Amino acid sequence: IPHDVWSPSLAQLGYLLHDLGKLKTVGELRRPHYAGVVPHEFATIELLAPHLRWLEQRDLALATALRHLFSYLAAPGKARTTPSHVVAEIVEKLDQLSAASHNRRDLDYLLEGSRRAHAGEPSHRRPTPAAPLHPALRAAG
C-alpha cells in the first residue's frame, strides 16, 4: 500500500492473530460452555484486549487499526460492508483463500473436476481421503 509503511505489518499481524479465539472455542479438548454460541472472533478480541490496551499507550494509531481489523472480522460475513482500512479486507481475503484450500475449492479440486467433465464422468466431489492410521492402530486392527 503506497505511502503506508505500517499496513504490510498490520496485515501480517492481523492474519497471524485473527483466529486466536479458536484456542478457546474450537481448539481445546474441553470447550467452555459458551463455545457453541460465542464466535471465535469475539474470543479473539477478548484475548487480545489487554495487549491492545498496552499498545494503545504506546501507539494509538496502531492499536486503533488492529481494533478496526478485529472488529470487522468479528461481524458476520453477510453483514460486512467495505472496511474503512484496506488491511481488514486483505486479511479477510487471505482467510477465505485459506479456507478454500481446506474445503475442496483449491487448484487440485478444480483440475480434477475439469478432467472429469472432459472425460464425460459425473462431476461429484471426491471423497475426503481417510487419515492414515498410526502403526500401532494398524497392527491392532
PDB file of C-alpha atoms in Angstrom:
ATOM      1  CA  ILE A   1       0.000   0.000   0.000  1.00  0.00           C
ATOM      2  CA  PRO A   2       1.764   3.149  -1.165  1.00  0.00           C
ATOM      3  CA  HIS A   3       2.695   5.703   1.482  1.00  0.00           C
ATOM      4  CA  ASP A   4       1.534   3.456   4.338  1.00  0.00           C
ATOM      5  CA  VAL A   5       4.547   1.784   5.871  1.00  0.00           C
ATOM      6  CA  TRP A   6       2.559   0.059   8.627  1.00  0.00           C
ATOM      7  CA  SER A   7      -0.085  -1.704   6.530  1.00  0.00           C
ATOM      8  CA  PRO A   8       2.030  -4.724   5.493  1.00  0.00           C
ATOM      9  CA  SER A   9       2.974  -5.345   9.129  1.00  0.00           C
ATOM     10  CA  LEU A  10      -0.615  -4.832  10.282  1.00  0.00           C
ATOM     11  CA  ALA A  11      -1.835  -7.315   7.670  1.00  0.00           C
ATOM     12  CA  GLN A  12       0.731  -9.892   8.772  1.00  0.00           C
ATOM     13  CA  LEU A  13      -0.044  -9.409  12.445  1.00  0.00           C
ATOM     14  CA  GLY A  14      -3.785  -9.412  11.826  1.00  0.00           C
ATOM     15  CA  TYR A  15      -3.625 -12.609   9.787  1.00  0.00           C
ATOM     16  CA  LEU A  16      -1.440 -14.273  12.408  1.00  0.00           C
ATOM     17  CA  LEU A  17      -3.783 -13.382  15.281  1.00  0.00           C
ATOM     18  CA  HIS A  18      -7.251 -13.295  13.694  1.00  0.00           C
ATOM     19  CA  ASP A  19      -8.120 -16.896  14.645  1.00  0.00           C
ATOM     20  CA  LEU A  20      -6.565 -16.787  18.107  1.00  0.00           C
ATOM     21  CA  GLY A  21     -10.010 -17.179  19.675  1.00  0.00           C
ATOM     22  CA  LYS A  22     -10.238 -20.681  18.216  1.00  0.00           C
ATOM     23  CA  LEU A  23      -7.899 -21.742  21.013  1.00  0.00           C
ATOM     24  CA  LYS A  24     -10.784 -21.074  23.379  1.00  0.00           C
ATOM     25  CA  THR A  25     -13.722 -22.144  21.230  1.00  0.00           C
ATOM     26  CA  VAL A  26     -12.630 -24.979  18.954  1.00  0.00           C
ATOM     27  CA  GLY A  27      -9.064 -25.828  19.858  1.00  0.00           C
ATOM     28  CA  GLU A  28      -9.461 -27.317  23.307  1.00  0.00           C
ATOM     29  CA  LEU A  29     -10.497 -30.781  24.406  1.00  0.00           C
ATOM     30  CA  ARG A  30     -12.813 -29.272  26.994  1.00  0.00           C
ATOM     31  CA  ARG A  31     -14.545 -26.391  25.318  1.00  0.00           C
ATOM     32  CA  PRO A  32     -16.111 -23.743  27.506  1.00  0.00           C
ATOM     33  CA  HIS A  33     -19.896 -23.824  27.747  1.00  0.00           C
ATOM     34  CA  TYR A  34     -20.160 -20.685  25.600  1.00  0.00           C
ATOM     35  CA  ALA A  35     -18.138 -22.110  22.685  1.00  0.00           C
ATOM     36  CA  GLY A  36     -21.238 -23.043  20.701  1.00  0.00           C
ATOM     37  CA  VAL A  37     -22.830 -19.618  20.926  1.00  0.00           C
ATOM     38  CA  VAL A  38     -19.908 -17.176  21.017  1.00  0.00           C
ATOM     39  CA  PRO A  39     -17.959 -16.877  17.762  1.00  0.00           C
ATOM     40  CA  HIS A  40     -14.214 -17.369  17.911  1.00  0.00           C
ATOM     41  CA  GLU A  41     -13.740 -13.856  16.517  1.00  0.00           C
ATOM     42  CA  PHE A  42     -15.246 -12.431  19.706  1.00  0.00           C
ATOM     43  CA  ALA A  43     -12.978 -14.633  21.816  1.00  0.00           C
ATOM     44  CA  THR A  44     -10.037 -13.290  19.791  1.00  0.00           C
ATOM     45  CA  ILE A  45     -10.933  -9.737  20.797  1.00  0.00           C
ATOM     46  CA  GLU A  46     -11.253 -10.788  24.449  1.00  0.00           C
ATOM     47  CA  LEU A  47      -7.850 -12.481  24.416  1.00  0.00           C
ATOM     48  CA  LEU A  48      -6.163  -9.532  22.728  1.00  0.00           C
ATOM     49  CA  ALA A  49      -7.841  -6.793  24.810  1.00  0.00           C
ATOM     50  CA  PRO A  50      -5.046  -6.386  27.390  1.00  0.00           C
ATOM     51  CA  HIS A  51      -2.424  -6.331  24.654  1.00  0.00           C
ATOM     52  CA  LEU A  52      -4.364  -3.760  22.650  1.00  0.00           C
ATOM     53  CA  ARG A  53      -4.633  -1.584  25.782  1.00  0.00           C
ATOM     54  CA  TRP A  54      -0.854  -1.871  26.206  1.00  0.00           C
ATOM     55  CA  LEU A  55      -0.296  -0.948  22.564  1.00  0.00           C
ATOM     56  CA  GLU A  56      -2.724   1.953  22.849  1.00  0.00           C
ATOM     57  CA  GLN A  57      -0.451   3.562  25.469  1.00  0.00           C
ATOM     58  CA  ARG A  58       2.464   3.361  23.047  1.00  0.00           C
ATOM     59  CA  ASP A  59       0.878   3.883  19.634  1.00  0.00           C
ATOM     60  CA  LEU A  60      -2.785   4.834  19.476  1.00  0.00           C
ATOM     61  CA  ALA A  61      -2.915   4.645  15.672  1.00  0.00           C
ATOM     62  CA  LEU A  62      -1.673   1.042  15.512  1.00  0.00           C
ATOM     63  CA  ALA A  63      -3.989  -0.054  18.317  1.00  0.00           C
ATOM     64  CA  THR A  64      -6.912   1.592  16.521  1.00  0.00           C
ATOM     65  CA  ALA A  65      -6.026  -0.112  13.245  1.00  0.00           C
ATOM     66  CA  LEU A  66      -5.891  -3.530  14.915  1.00  0.00           C
ATOM     67  CA  ARG A  67      -9.162  -2.921  16.751  1.00  0.00           C
ATOM     68  CA  HIS A  68     -10.789  -1.978  13.456  1.00  0.00           C
ATOM     69  CA  LEU A  69      -9.423  -5.125  11.823  1.00  0.00           C
ATOM     70  CA  PHE A  70     -10.602  -7.488  14.556  1.00  0.00           C
ATOM     71  CA  SER A  71     -13.999  -5.822  14.945  1.00  0.00           C
ATOM     72  CA  TYR A  72     -14.511  -6.012  11.175  1.00  0.00           C
ATOM     73  CA  LEU A  73     -13.680  -9.725  11.149  1.00  0.00           C
ATOM     74  CA  ALA A  74     -15.986 -10.305  14.128  1.00  0.00           C
ATOM     75  CA  ALA A  75     -19.002  -9.142  12.098  1.00  0.00           C
ATOM     76  CA  PRO A  76     -20.849 -11.959  10.300  1.00  0.00           C
ATOM     77  CA  GLY A  77     -19.676 -12.204   6.692  1.00  0.00           C
ATOM     78  CA  LYS A  78     -23.021 -11.250   5.176  1.00  0.00           C
ATOM     79  CA  ALA A  79     -23.254  -8.193   7.417  1.00  0.00           C
ATOM     80  CA  ARG A  80     -19.843  -6.829   6.447  1.00  0.00           C
ATOM     81  CA  THR A  81     -19.506  -3.746   4.314  1.00  0.00           C
ATOM     82  CA  THR A  82     -16.326  -2.428   2.744  1.00  0.00           C
ATOM     83  CA  PRO A  83     -13.918  -1.832   5.631  1.00  0.00           C
ATOM     84  CA  SER A  84     -12.518   1.620   6.285  1.00  0.00           C
ATOM     85  CA  HIS A  85      -8.967   0.249   6.262  1.00  0.00           C
ATOM     86  CA  VAL A  86      -7.913  -1.985   3.387  1.00  0.00           C
ATOM     87  CA  VAL A  87      -5.858  -4.189   5.725  1.00  0.00           C
ATOM     88  CA  ALA A  88      -9.081  -5.662   7.122  1.00  0.00           C
ATOM     89  CA  GLU A  89     -10.162  -6.612   3.610  1.00  0.00           C
ATOM     90  CA  ILE A  90      -6.763  -8.146   2.855  1.00  0.00           C
ATOM     91  CA  VAL A  91      -6.877 -10.323   5.976  1.00  0.00           C
ATOM     92  CA  GLU A  92     -10.475 -11.303   5.180  1.00  0.00           C
ATOM     93  CA  LYS A  93      -9.488 -12.422   1.662  1.00  0.00           C
ATOM     94  CA  LEU A  94      -6.440 -14.337   2.897  1.00  0.00           C
ATOM     95  CA  ASP A  95      -8.664 -16.120   5.409  1.00  0.00           C
ATOM     96  CA  GLN A  96     -11.143 -17.005   2.649  1.00  0.00           C
ATOM     97  CA  LEU A  97      -8.341 -18.368   0.459  1.00  0.00           C
ATOM     98  CA  SER A  98      -7.019 -20.436   3.329  1.00  0.00           C
ATOM     99  CA  ALA A  99     -10.488 -21.854   3.995  1.00  0.00           C
ATOM    100  CA  ALA A 100     -10.945 -22.619   0.296  1.00  0.00           C
ATOM    101  CA  SER A 101      -7.875 -24.831   0.335  1.00  0.00           C
ATOM    102  CA  HIS A 102      -9.475 -26.868   3.119  1.00  0.00           C
ATOM    103  CA  ASN A 103     -12.968 -27.230   1.664  1.00  0.00           C
ATOM    104  CA  ARG A 104     -12.244 -28.613  -1.789  1.00  0.00           C
ATOM    105  CA  ARG A 105     -12.013 -25.299  -3.598  1.00  0.00           C
ATOM    106  CA  ASP A 106      -8.292 -25.496  -4.250  1.00  0.00           C
ATOM    107  CA  LEU A 107      -6.471 -25.962  -7.565  1.00  0.00           C
ATOM    108  CA  ASP A 108      -6.290 -29.745  -7.225  1.00  0.00           C
ATOM    109  CA  TYR A 109     -10.051 -29.987  -6.873  1.00  0.00           C
ATOM    110  CA  LEU A 110     -10.615 -27.564  -9.751  1.00  0.00           C
ATOM    111  CA  LEU A 111      -8.378 -29.549 -12.093  1.00  0.00           C
ATOM    112  CA  GLU A 112      -9.848 -32.892 -11.040  1.00  0.00           C
ATOM    113  CA  GLY A 113     -13.374 -31.609 -11.736  1.00  0.00           C
ATOM    114  CA  SER A 114     -12.282 -30.316 -15.140  1.00  0.00           C
ATOM    115  CA  ARG A 115     -10.702 -33.672 -16.001  1.00  0.00           C
ATOM    116  CA  ARG A 116     -13.914 -35.498 -15.097  1.00  0.00           C
ATOM    117  CA  ALA A 117     -16.026 -33.129 -17.175  1.00  0.00           C
ATOM    118  CA  HIS A 118     -13.852 -33.677 -20.263  1.00  0.00           C
ATOM    119  CA  ALA A 119     -13.954 -37.442 -19.744  1.00  0.00           C
ATOM    120  CA  GLY A 120     -17.754 -37.403 -19.520  1.00  0.00           C
ATOM    121  CA  GLU A 121     -17.714 -38.579 -15.916  1.00  0.00           C
ATOM    122  CA  PRO A 122     -20.157 -37.199 -13.373  1.00  0.00           C
ATOM    123  CA  SER A 123     -18.806 -34.149 -11.585  1.00  0.00           C
ATOM    124  CA  HIS A 124     -19.146 -35.080  -7.963  1.00  0.00           C
ATOM    125  CA  ARG A 125     -16.869 -34.356  -5.098  1.00  0.00           C
ATOM    126  CA  ARG A 126     -14.060 -36.714  -4.417  1.00  0.00           C
ATOM    127  CA  PRO A 127     -14.325 -38.349  -1.047  1.00  0.00           C
ATOM    128  CA  THR A 128     -12.011 -36.936   1.545  1.00  0.00           C
ATOM    129  CA  PRO A 129      -9.147 -39.386   1.922  1.00  0.00           C
ATOM    130  CA  ALA A 130      -9.080 -41.226   5.221  1.00  0.00           C
ATOM    131  CA  ALA A 131      -6.332 -40.209   7.574  1.00  0.00           C
ATOM    132  CA  PRO A 132      -3.575 -42.799   7.703  1.00  0.00           C
ATOM    133  CA  LEU A 133      -3.721 -44.990  10.762  1.00  0.00           C
ATOM    134  CA  HIS A 134      -0.973 -44.868  13.318  1.00  0.00           C
ATOM    135  CA  PRO A 135       1.179 -48.044  13.019  1.00  0.00           C
ATOM    136  CA  ALA A 136       0.021 -49.229  16.454  1.00  0.00           C
ATOM    137  CA  LEU A 137      -3.616 -48.935  15.374  1.00  0.00           C
ATOM    138  CA  ARG A 138      -2.949 -50.751  12.089  1.00  0.00           C
ATOM    139  CA  ALA A 139      -1.408 -53.675  13.960  1.00  0.00           C
ATOM    140  CA  ALA A 140      -4.372 -53.844  16.353  1.00  0.00           C
ATOM    141  CA  GLY A 141      -6.953 -53.743  13.558  1.00  0.00           C
TER     142      GLY A 141
END
